[in-house]
Tab-separated table of C-alpha atoms in Angstrom:
chain	number	residue	atom	x	y	z
A	1	ALA	CA	-26.574	-17.930	19.359
A	2	LEU	CA	-23.109	-19.582	20.863
A	3	ARG	CA	-20.722	-17.424	22.217
A	4	THR	CA	-17.314	-18.194	21.257
A	5	ALA	CA	-13.638	-16.957	22.023
A	6	ASN	CA	-11.009	-15.578	19.911
A	7	PHE	CA	-7.529	-16.232	20.966
A	8	GLY	CA	-3.784	-17.627	19.457
A	9	SER	CA	-2.182	-18.895	22.992
A	10	ASP	CA	-2.812	-19.563	26.476
A	11	PRO	CA	-6.003	-22.360	26.037
A	12	ALA	CA	-6.174	-23.016	29.623
A	13	ARG	CA	-7.006	-19.232	30.798
A	14	ARG	CA	-8.786	-18.301	27.498
A	15	LEU	CA	-10.909	-21.401	27.620
A	16	ALA	CA	-11.803	-21.090	31.445
A	17	GLU	CA	-12.761	-17.359	31.054
A	18	LEU	CA	-15.342	-18.878	28.187
A	19	ARG	CA	-16.525	-21.188	30.044
A	20	GLU	CA	-17.908	-18.684	32.640
A	21	ALA	CA	-19.591	-16.918	29.909
A	22	VAL	CA	-21.001	-19.932	28.428
A	23	PRO	CA	-21.779	-22.760	31.456
A	24	ARG	CA	-23.352	-25.424	29.151
A	25	GLY	CA	-22.653	-25.940	25.619
A	26	PRO	CA	-19.457	-26.547	23.436
A	27	LEU	CA	-16.641	-24.547	23.476
A	28	CYS	CA	-14.939	-22.817	20.477
A	29	ASN	CA	-12.115	-20.770	19.493
A	30	MET	CA	-13.748	-19.096	16.437
A	31	GLU	CA	-10.598	-17.207	15.490
A	32	PHE	CA	-7.325	-19.208	16.412
A	33	TRP	CA	-4.515	-16.982	15.629
A	34	VAL	CA	-1.630	-18.889	14.113
A	35	GLY	CA	0.286	-15.671	12.966
A	36	TRP	CA	-0.659	-12.073	12.605
A	37	PHE	CA	-0.640	-9.030	10.347
A	38	ASP	CA	2.101	-7.376	8.824
A	39	ALA	CA	2.640	-3.463	8.445
A	40	TRP	CA	4.700	-1.357	6.206
A	41	GLY	CA	7.955	-0.236	7.976
A	42	ALA	CA	7.590	-2.720	10.625
A	43	ILE	CA	10.825	-2.345	12.415
A	44	ALA	CA	10.916	-6.156	13.018
A	45	GLY	CA	10.377	-7.298	9.597
A	46	LYS	CA	7.752	-9.981	8.788
A	47	SER	CA	5.732	-11.155	11.902
A	48	TYR	CA	6.496	-14.819	12.765
A	49	ARG	CA	5.001	-17.353	14.920
A	50	ALA	CA	6.599	-20.969	15.355
A	51	PRO	CA	5.037	-23.896	14.257
A	52	GLU	CA	5.344	-26.351	16.812
A	53	ASP	CA	4.063	-23.279	18.933
A	54	VAL	CA	0.929	-22.992	17.232
A	55	ALA	CA	0.680	-27.075	17.075
A	56	GLN	CA	0.759	-27.430	20.832
A	57	THR	CA	-1.965	-24.540	21.469
A	58	LEU	CA	-3.836	-26.684	18.981
A	59	ARG	CA	-3.162	-29.860	21.101
A	60	GLU	CA	-3.841	-28.229	24.317
A	61	THR	CA	-7.440	-26.601	22.701
A	62	LEU	CA	-8.551	-29.907	21.491
A	63	SER	CA	-7.450	-31.909	24.408
A	64	ALA	CA	-9.677	-29.378	26.653
A	65	GLY	CA	-12.608	-30.463	24.594
A	66	ALA	CA	-12.856	-27.316	22.488
A	67	SER	CA	-13.504	-26.584	18.314
A	68	VAL	CA	-11.154	-24.413	16.628
A	69	ASN	CA	-11.263	-22.630	13.277
A	70	PHE	CA	-7.864	-21.374	12.138
A	71	PHE	CA	-7.350	-17.980	11.505
A	72	VAL	CA	-5.852	-18.031	8.707
A	73	PHE	CA	-5.791	-21.268	7.193
A	74	HIS	CA	-5.432	-19.339	3.988
A	75	GLY	CA	-5.114	-15.573	3.939
A	76	GLY	CA	-3.960	-15.039	0.455
A	77	THR	CA	-3.793	-11.567	-1.092
A	78	SER	CA	-5.234	-8.106	-0.771
A	79	PHE	CA	-5.648	-7.014	-4.431
A	80	GLY	CA	-5.903	-3.720	-5.856
A	81	PHE	CA	-6.986	-0.835	-3.282
A	82	CYS	CA	-10.080	-2.024	-1.174
A	83	GLY	CA	-7.511	-3.780	1.257
A	84	PRO	CA	-5.565	-4.161	3.000
A	85	GLY	CA	-6.927	-3.068	6.651
A	86	ALA	CA	-5.274	-1.217	8.876
A	87	ASN	CA	-5.512	-0.769	12.488
A	88	LEU	CA	-4.869	2.085	15.082
A	89	SER	CA	-2.142	0.925	17.629
A	90	ALA	CA	-2.593	1.168	21.557
A	91	THR	CA	-1.027	4.529	21.238
A	92	GLY	CA	-3.432	5.819	18.541
A	93	GLN	CA	-0.674	4.931	15.549
A	94	TYR	CA	-2.035	4.309	12.235
A	95	GLU	CA	-1.041	0.588	11.021
A	96	PRO	CA	-1.452	0.116	7.354
A	97	GLN	CA	-1.193	-3.345	6.622
A	98	VAL	CA	1.052	-4.904	3.398
A	99	THR	CA	-0.590	-6.023	0.151
A	100	SER	CA	0.122	-9.531	1.293
A	101	TYR	CA	-2.434	-11.445	3.617
A	102	ASP	CA	-0.011	-14.585	3.945
A	103	TYR	CA	-0.488	-13.803	7.717
A	104	GLY	CA	1.770	-16.908	8.798
A	105	GLY	CA	-1.153	-19.187	7.651
A	106	LEU	CA	-1.010	-22.980	7.242
A	107	LEU	CA	-0.927	-22.094	3.594
A	108	ASP	CA	1.158	-19.452	2.091
A	109	GLU	CA	0.463	-16.681	0.199
A	110	ALA	CA	0.647	-18.551	-3.119
A	111	GLY	CA	-1.586	-21.485	-1.597
A	112	GLU	CA	1.414	-23.798	-0.609
A	113	VAL	CA	1.828	-25.956	2.116
A	114	THR	CA	3.748	-24.881	5.295
A	115	ASP	CA	5.616	-26.464	8.044
A	116	LYS	CA	2.784	-25.358	9.854
A	117	TYR	CA	0.474	-26.965	8.091
A	118	ARG	CA	2.560	-30.036	8.363
A	119	ARG	CA	2.727	-29.973	12.252
A	120	CYS	CA	-1.034	-28.925	12.665
A	121	ARG	CA	-1.663	-31.856	10.401
A	122	GLU	CA	0.128	-34.393	12.765
A	123	VAL	CA	-2.273	-33.057	16.020
A	124	LEU	CA	-5.370	-33.442	13.840
A	125	ALA	CA	-4.542	-36.814	12.914
A	126	GLU	CA	-3.739	-37.869	16.127
A	127	PHE	CA	-6.642	-36.665	17.925
A	128	LEU	CA	-8.758	-38.256	14.795
A	129	GLY	CA	-7.305	-41.390	14.953
A	130	ARG	CA	-6.440	-41.037	11.249
A	131	PRO	CA	-2.808	-41.993	11.028
A	132	GLU	CA	-3.151	-42.182	7.194
A	133	LEU	CA	-3.858	-38.289	6.775
A	134	LEU	CA	0.136	-38.044	7.020
A	135	GLU	CA	0.968	-40.025	4.113
A	136	ARG	CA	-0.501	-37.526	1.650
A	137	GLN	CA	2.388	-35.519	-0.068
A	138	PHE	CA	1.650	-32.338	-1.744
A	139	PRO	CA	4.015	-31.699	-4.699
A	140	LYS	CA	4.871	-28.093	-5.234
A	141	ALA	CA	2.969	-26.124	-7.878
A	142	PRO	CA	5.101	-24.617	-11.219
A	143	ARG	CA	6.560	-21.294	-10.655
A	144	LEU	CA	7.653	-18.850	-13.077
A	145	PRO	CA	11.861	-19.022	-13.172
A	146	ALA	CA	13.716	-15.808	-12.114
A	147	SER	CA	14.020	-13.308	-14.871
A	148	PRO	CA	16.533	-10.722	-15.680
A	149	PRO	CA	14.958	-7.095	-15.338
A	150	LEU	CA	12.079	-6.125	-17.407
A	151	ASP	CA	12.333	-4.106	-20.588
A	152	LEU	CA	11.009	-0.647	-20.007
A	153	GLU	CA	8.908	0.109	-22.923
A	154	ALA	CA	7.518	3.527	-21.899
A	155	SER	CA	7.053	5.901	-19.527
A	156	LEU	CA	4.294	8.615	-18.543
A	157	SER	CA	4.190	11.440	-16.499
A	158	LEU	CA	1.291	11.997	-14.344
A	159	ASP	CA	0.365	15.036	-16.148
A	160	ALA	CA	0.787	13.851	-19.310
A	161	ALA	CA	-1.745	11.070	-18.170
A	162	LEU	CA	-4.317	13.093	-16.674
A	163	PRO	CA	-6.294	14.289	-19.481
A	164	THR	CA	-7.098	10.301	-19.778
A	165	LEU	CA	-7.257	9.603	-15.877
A	166	VAL	CA	-10.143	12.654	-15.404
A	167	ALA	CA	-12.221	12.329	-18.486
A	168	SER	CA	-14.836	10.678	-16.960
A	169	VAL	CA	-14.123	11.582	-13.051
A	170	PRO	CA	-14.864	15.719	-12.705
A	171	ALA	CA	-13.054	17.605	-10.522
A	172	VAL	CA	-15.143	19.132	-7.883
A	173	THR	CA	-13.904	23.148	-6.762
A	174	SER	CA	-13.677	24.204	-3.368
A	175	SER	CA	-12.608	27.384	-0.893
A	176	LEU	CA	-10.908	24.405	1.273
A	177	PRO	CA	-9.541	21.165	0.425
A	178	LEU	CA	-12.450	18.367	0.748
A	179	PRO	CA	-11.682	14.876	1.729
A	180	ALA	CA	-11.831	11.994	-0.509
A	181	GLU	CA	-15.054	10.789	0.914
A	182	GLN	CA	-16.821	14.123	-0.004
A	183	LEU	CA	-15.833	13.711	-3.409
A	184	GLY	CA	-16.910	10.224	-4.018
A	185	CYS	CA	-13.674	8.286	-3.731
A	186	GLY	CA	-13.084	5.554	-1.847
A	187	TYR	CA	-9.678	4.392	-2.951
A	188	GLY	CA	-6.653	5.244	-5.026
A	189	TYR	CA	-5.617	8.685	-5.096
A	190	VAL	CA	-6.505	12.607	-5.213
A	191	LEU	CA	-5.008	15.331	-6.680
A	192	TYR	CA	-5.340	18.815	-4.948
A	193	ARG	CA	-4.479	22.012	-7.158
A	194	ALA	CA	-4.167	25.725	-5.980
A	195	ALA	CA	-2.899	28.682	-6.872
A	196	VAL	CA	-0.280	30.749	-4.476
A	197	PRO	CA	0.469	34.361	-5.362
A	198	MET	CA	4.137	34.131	-6.815
A	199	CYS	CA	5.177	36.921	-4.858
A	200	THR	CA	5.017	35.463	-1.121
A	201	ASN	CA	7.901	34.414	0.369
A	202	LEU	CA	5.612	32.518	3.120
A	203	PRO	CA	6.327	28.711	3.332
A	204	LEU	CA	3.828	26.247	2.607
A	205	ARG	CA	2.545	24.371	5.611
A	206	LEU	CA	1.132	21.004	5.437
A	207	GLY	CA	-0.362	19.487	8.724
A	208	GLN	CA	1.099	16.015	9.367
A	209	GLU	CA	-2.652	15.330	10.901
A	210	ALA	CA	-4.169	16.637	8.155
A	211	VAL	CA	-2.500	14.021	5.840
A	212	ARG	CA	-4.450	10.671	5.016
A	213	ASP	CA	-2.549	8.914	4.305
A	214	PHE	CA	0.757	9.533	2.058
A	215	ALA	CA	1.254	12.788	0.076
A	216	SER	CA	3.855	14.268	-2.639
A	217	VAL	CA	3.838	18.288	-2.223
A	218	MET	CA	4.561	19.934	-5.692
A	219	ALA	CA	5.027	23.268	-7.174
A	220	ASN	CA	5.331	24.309	-10.436
A	221	GLY	CA	6.037	20.691	-11.448
A	222	GLN	CA	9.017	20.713	-8.874
A	223	VAL	CA	8.620	17.990	-5.988
A	224	LEU	CA	9.177	19.850	-2.720
A	225	GLY	CA	8.915	16.658	-0.783
A	226	THR	CA	6.605	14.247	0.871
A	227	VAL	CA	4.477	13.919	3.847
A	228	TYR	CA	3.141	10.597	5.517
A	229	ARG	CA	0.847	10.295	7.969
A	230	ASN	CA	2.971	8.298	10.589
A	231	GLU	CA	6.241	10.198	10.213
A	232	THR	CA	8.556	9.811	13.344
A	233	ASN	CA	8.482	13.471	13.724
A	234	PRO	CA	4.868	14.678	14.342
A	235	GLY	CA	4.019	18.053	13.541
A	236	ALA	CA	3.221	20.678	10.658
A	237	ARG	CA	5.765	20.083	7.893
A	238	GLU	CA	6.927	23.399	5.887
A	239	PHE	CA	8.163	23.813	2.357
A	240	GLN	CA	9.568	26.949	0.363
A	241	LEU	CA	8.032	27.982	-2.627
A	242	PRO	CA	9.989	28.460	-5.656
A	243	GLU	CA	10.903	32.107	-5.877
A	244	GLU	CA	10.482	32.509	-9.282
A	245	PRO	CA	8.511	31.291	-11.960
A	246	VAL	CA	9.196	28.255	-14.370
A	247	GLY	CA	11.694	29.090	-16.945
A	248	GLY	CA	14.067	31.453	-14.626
A	249	ARG	CA	13.690	35.139	-13.554
A	250	ASP	CA	14.709	37.037	-16.686
A	251	SER	CA	12.449	34.184	-18.855
A	252	THR	CA	9.758	35.855	-21.271
A	253	LYS	CA	8.623	32.570	-21.892
A	254	ASP	CA	6.363	30.623	-19.504
A	255	VAL	CA	6.112	33.376	-16.948
A	256	ARG	CA	3.427	32.721	-14.251
A	257	LYS	CA	2.161	35.204	-11.753
A	258	ASP	CA	0.977	32.526	-9.324
A	259	CYS	CA	2.701	28.985	-7.935
A	260	ASN	CA	1.058	26.202	-9.077
A	261	VAL	CA	0.831	23.934	-5.751
A	262	GLU	CA	-0.323	20.655	-6.581
A	263	ILE	CA	-0.607	17.973	-3.548
A	264	LEU	CA	-1.378	13.807	-4.880
A	265	VAL	CA	-2.556	12.321	-2.053
A	266	GLU	CA	-2.554	8.375	-1.498
A	267	LEU	CA	-5.825	6.789	0.447
A	268	MET	CA	-4.038	4.093	2.103
A	269	GLY	CA	-5.697	1.172	3.856
A	270	ARG	CA	-8.702	2.344	6.208
A	271	VAL	CA	-8.743	1.123	9.679
A	272	ASN	CA	-11.298	-1.676	9.685
A	273	PHE	CA	-12.233	-2.510	13.604
A	274	GLY	CA	-12.371	-0.438	16.426
A	275	PRO	CA	-13.366	3.380	17.758
A	276	GLY	CA	-10.803	4.361	15.281
A	277	MET	CA	-13.320	3.687	12.259
A	278	LEU	CA	-15.792	6.409	13.018
A	279	GLY	CA	-13.053	9.380	12.333
A	280	GLU	CA	-11.377	7.586	9.504
A	281	ARG	CA	-11.372	10.151	6.370
A	282	LYS	CA	-8.780	9.932	3.468
A	283	GLY	CA	-7.243	12.806	1.431
A	284	LEU	CA	-6.763	16.190	3.026
A	285	VAL	CA	-8.610	16.548	6.001
A	286	GLY	CA	-9.173	19.703	8.057
A	287	PRO	CA	-10.160	23.033	7.677
A	288	SER	CA	-6.365	23.916	8.534
A	289	SER	CA	-4.856	21.435	6.282
A	290	VAL	CA	-2.828	23.478	3.880
A	291	GLN	CA	-1.798	26.810	5.067
A	292	LEU	CA	0.798	30.004	4.359
A	293	GLY	CA	3.095	30.972	7.014
A	294	SER	CA	4.676	29.774	9.987
A	295	ALA	CA	5.243	30.313	13.687
A	296	PHE	CA	7.980	32.978	12.700
A	297	THR	CA	5.906	35.039	10.251
A	298	GLY	CA	2.401	35.377	12.158
A	299	PRO	CA	-0.772	33.333	12.228
A	300	PRO	CA	-0.733	30.999	9.380
A	301	ARG	CA	-3.418	31.536	7.128
A	302	ALA	CA	-5.403	28.846	5.095
A	303	VAL	CA	-4.595	28.514	1.206
A	304	GLN	CA	-8.042	28.729	-0.180
A	305	GLY	CA	-9.545	28.029	-3.609
A	306	TRP	CA	-8.628	24.293	-4.634
A	307	SER	CA	-9.620	21.998	-6.981
A	308	CYS	CA	-10.109	18.683	-5.654
A	309	GLN	CA	-9.315	15.849	-8.477
A	310	PRO	CA	-10.161	12.333	-7.644
A	311	LEU	CA	-8.053	9.879	-9.132
A	312	PRO	CA	-9.591	6.297	-8.868
A	313	MET	CA	-6.977	4.589	-11.101
A	314	ALA	CA	-9.568	2.312	-12.482
A	315	ALA	CA	-8.376	-0.551	-14.952
A	316	GLU	CA	-10.481	1.191	-17.855
A	317	GLU	CA	-8.833	4.360	-17.451
A	318	LEU	CA	-5.404	2.954	-17.277
A	319	ALA	CA	-6.084	0.808	-20.319
A	320	ARG	CA	-6.144	3.882	-22.153
A	321	LEU	CA	-3.402	5.527	-21.004
A	322	PRO	CA	-1.282	7.320	-24.247
A	323	TRP	CA	1.937	5.882	-23.772
A	324	GLY	CA	3.213	7.385	-27.181
A	325	ILE	CA	3.665	10.733	-25.538
A	326	GLY	CA	7.394	11.669	-24.929
A	327	GLN	CA	8.807	8.173	-25.581
A	328	GLY	CA	12.059	9.497	-26.923
A	329	PRO	CA	15.471	7.905	-26.045
A	330	GLU	CA	15.795	10.508	-23.069
A	331	ALA	CA	12.664	8.921	-21.397
A	332	ARG	CA	13.923	5.439	-22.292
A	333	ARG	CA	17.238	6.254	-20.203
A	334	GLY	CA	15.489	7.684	-17.043
A	335	ARG	CA	15.975	11.107	-17.755
A	336	TRP	CA	12.801	12.556	-16.303
A	337	ARG	CA	12.177	14.904	-13.313
A	338	ARG	CA	11.533	13.574	-10.184
A	339	GLY	CA	7.689	12.990	-9.516
A	340	PRO	CA	4.627	10.821	-9.981
A	341	ARG	CA	5.294	8.766	-13.165
A	342	PHE	CA	3.673	5.787	-14.859
A	343	PHE	CA	6.178	3.080	-16.378
A	344	LEU	CA	5.341	0.190	-18.780
A	345	PHE	CA	7.265	-2.845	-19.196
A	346	ALA	CA	7.135	-6.037	-21.031
A	347	LEU	CA	7.152	-9.777	-19.476
A	348	TYR	CA	7.917	-12.452	-21.407
A	349	VAL	CA	6.794	-15.916	-20.143
A	350	SER	CA	6.979	-19.144	-22.242
A	351	ARG	CA	4.476	-21.190	-19.540
A	352	PRO	CA	2.086	-19.001	-17.409
A	353	ALA	CA	2.736	-19.889	-13.601
A	354	ASP	CA	2.625	-18.032	-10.417
A	355	GLY	CA	5.444	-16.000	-9.315
A	356	PHE	CA	6.275	-12.507	-7.602
A	357	LEU	CA	7.255	-9.237	-8.799
A	358	VAL	CA	10.026	-7.367	-7.369
A	359	LEU	CA	10.002	-3.519	-7.633
A	360	GLU	CA	13.386	-2.604	-7.773
A	361	GLY	CA	14.405	1.130	-8.063
A	362	PHE	CA	10.898	2.299	-7.234
A	363	ARG	CA	9.395	3.903	-3.929
A	364	LYS	CA	5.737	3.890	-3.576
A	365	GLY	CA	2.889	2.943	-5.697
A	366	PHE	CA	0.728	0.344	-7.328
A	367	ALA	CA	1.550	-2.609	-10.042
A	368	CYS	CA	-0.713	-4.312	-12.577
A	369	VAL	CA	-0.201	-7.295	-14.685
A	370	ASN	CA	-2.449	-7.192	-18.190
A	371	GLY	CA	-4.827	-4.761	-16.442
A	372	PHE	CA	-5.494	-6.399	-13.184
A	373	ASN	CA	-4.215	-5.063	-9.990
A	374	LEU	CA	-1.779	-6.646	-7.785
A	375	GLY	CA	-1.915	-4.152	-4.883
A	376	ARG	CA	0.337	-1.376	-3.297
A	377	TYR	CA	4.323	-1.392	-3.154
A	378	TRP	CA	6.325	0.452	-0.819
A	379	GLU	CA	10.376	0.268	-0.579
A	380	VAL	CA	10.313	0.545	3.299
A	381	GLY	CA	9.143	-3.098	3.415
A	382	PRO	CA	8.949	-5.606	5.012
A	383	GLN	CA	7.086	-6.849	1.977
A	384	LEU	CA	9.145	-6.339	-1.293
A	385	SER	CA	7.725	-8.481	-3.747
A	386	LEU	CA	4.182	-8.669	-5.107
A	387	TYR	CA	2.189	-12.085	-6.098
A	388	VAL	CA	1.427	-12.657	-9.361
A	389	PRO	CA	-1.043	-15.474	-9.951
A	390	GLY	CA	-0.787	-17.800	-13.102
A	391	PRO	CA	-3.938	-17.316	-14.389
A	392	LEU	CA	-3.369	-13.494	-15.096
A	393	LEU	CA	-0.374	-14.673	-17.377
A	394	ARG	CA	-0.464	-15.282	-21.229
A	395	ARG	CA	2.150	-17.111	-23.201
A	396	GLY	CA	4.443	-14.223	-24.926
A	397	ARG	CA	4.406	-11.034	-23.979
A	398	ASN	CA	2.562	-9.713	-20.574
A	399	GLU	CA	2.273	-5.681	-20.137
A	400	VAL	CA	3.306	-5.006	-16.280
A	401	LEU	CA	2.543	-1.289	-15.300
A	402	VAL	CA	3.701	0.516	-12.478
A	403	PHE	CA	2.863	3.807	-11.052
A	404	ASP	CA	5.351	5.562	-8.834
A	405	ILE	CA	3.985	8.574	-6.520
A	406	ASP	CA	7.351	9.619	-5.862
A	407	SER	CA	9.791	8.336	-8.668
A	408	PRO	CA	13.391	9.475	-8.489
A	409	GLY	CA	14.249	9.816	-11.916
A	410	GLY	CA	18.107	9.789	-13.190
A	411	ALA	CA	17.837	5.813	-13.386
A	412	VAL	CA	15.495	3.521	-15.215
A	413	PRO	CA	14.270	1.016	-12.310
A	414	ALA	CA	14.628	-2.533	-12.676
A	415	PRO	CA	11.707	-4.773	-12.074
A	416	ARG	CA	11.676	-8.506	-12.092
A	417	VAL	CA	10.075	-11.854	-11.495
A	418	VAL	CA	11.072	-14.204	-8.971
A	419	PRO	CA	9.445	-17.706	-8.041
A	420	GLU	CA	9.667	-16.881	-4.059
A	421	ALA	CA	8.114	-14.111	-2.289
A	422	VAL	CA	10.773	-11.547	-1.189
A	423	TRP	CA	10.526	-10.329	2.558
A	424	ALA	CA	13.272	-8.007	4.072
A	425	SER	CA	13.773	-7.216	7.795
A	426	GLY	CA	11.643	-3.687	8.167
A	427	ALA	CA	12.499	-0.224	9.093
A	428	LEU	CA	10.798	2.617	9.695
A	429	PRO	CA	9.524	4.438	6.857
A	430	ARG	CA	11.906	7.483	6.247
A	431	GLY	CA	10.746	11.074	7.247
A	432	ALA	CA	9.704	13.252	4.439
A	433	ARG	CA	12.038	13.433	1.401
A	434	GLU	CA	13.377	16.635	0.527
A	435	ALA	CA	13.798	17.477	-2.978
A	436	ALA	CA	16.595	15.732	-4.812
C-alpha cells in the first residue's frame, strides 16, 4: 500500500515529512483541503479560504512533484438525517455540522463553478501545457426565481400526528430512559414520557451531559424550555413543573393526579472520526439523566417509569399525516401553543429548477419537498437555507413539509424560495429557551 498525506497548506514541510516515511516512490496529498467544515452556531459564520491561497498551495505541491486529490472537489448536501457528521473539538466540545457540505469546494453546493475552480484550472493548465483548457466556458444553470412567502395549507401538532407516526414503531417501556440505540433508532427523534406526582413541588432536573443532542422539555402539554448539548453554561437544567392540572385548580374537567412529562430529543449528527466515536450515544443517556430535586432539596432522585418512543420520521410515515385535523381559521392564523409542530406549505413552480428554501420564522427542525427530506435547519446559522434540487420539483403545486421542534406559535412562519444559498454570520446557540 502507498502511504499518502492529508494537508491543506505548507506543502514543503508536509511533503518532506511524507518523504521521511516514504523514502522511495511517488508523493501524494490524498486530501488536499481546499476549505473546511461548517458547524451550527459557528461564531465566525461560514468557513472561508481564499481562492488564490488554494491555487498557490496547489502550485507548490505540483512543483514538488507530488500528486493531489482535491477534498472536496464537490461536496454537495447531506440530505435527510444520515448526515452530516460531527466532530469533537480539541476541548471535547461537540461540533455538529450543517446540512450543506459545500465545504468551500471547487464546485459549490449546487454544482456551479467557483472562482476557486478557475484559479486551480489555471495552475493545472500551466503544468499540463494545455492552455486550451482555459477556453471552456460554464454557463450558469437555470434557477428558481425568488418567491413570495409560501402559502400555509395546514398545520398539525406533534400530539395529533403521533398515532400515525408510531403506528409501525412500538414504544419501549423502561424504568429509566434508554438511549436511542437500545430502541433500534439510529436517526430522527425519540419521545420520552413519564408521569410525575402532581403534588410534588420539586423541580425537574435534566443533566445537560445526558442530552444527545437537543431536547424540548414539556409538562402537561406546556413547553418548559429546551436543552442543547453544547450550551455555553454547562451543568444540569432545572424546570419548575406546573402547580396544578390542566384546566385549572378548580376545574372538574381533565383533572389529573399526575404531571405528564414529555422530553422530545433530536438526534443530531454523529461523531464521525476519532476516539469520540466509541462513546457516542443518542437520546437521553446515563442512569441519572432525568431527576426530581435540586441541591437545595436534598439529593435528587431519578424519575422512573418511562415510555421511550422512537420517531424516525420516515417518508412513508410523514406521507400519511392526518392534515385534516384541526385546520380551522385559528390554526391558519398561527394561533397554536408553543411546541413541536408540522406545517404543510404549497410551492407553485412553472418550470422546475434548482433553488434554496429559506425557513424564516422557524427555529429548529427539518424540511421535505414532495416527500424528500432536504435535511436539518436551525435558526442559529450560519446556514440559513436548504438546497432544493430541481429534479425533486414538478410543474404546478409542490408540497413543502416542515417540522419544528420548538415552534413559537403566535404567527405564521414565512418560508420562501430564493435562487442562491443564504448564509449569515454565525452566533453561539442561545441558552435554553424559557417558556414563553
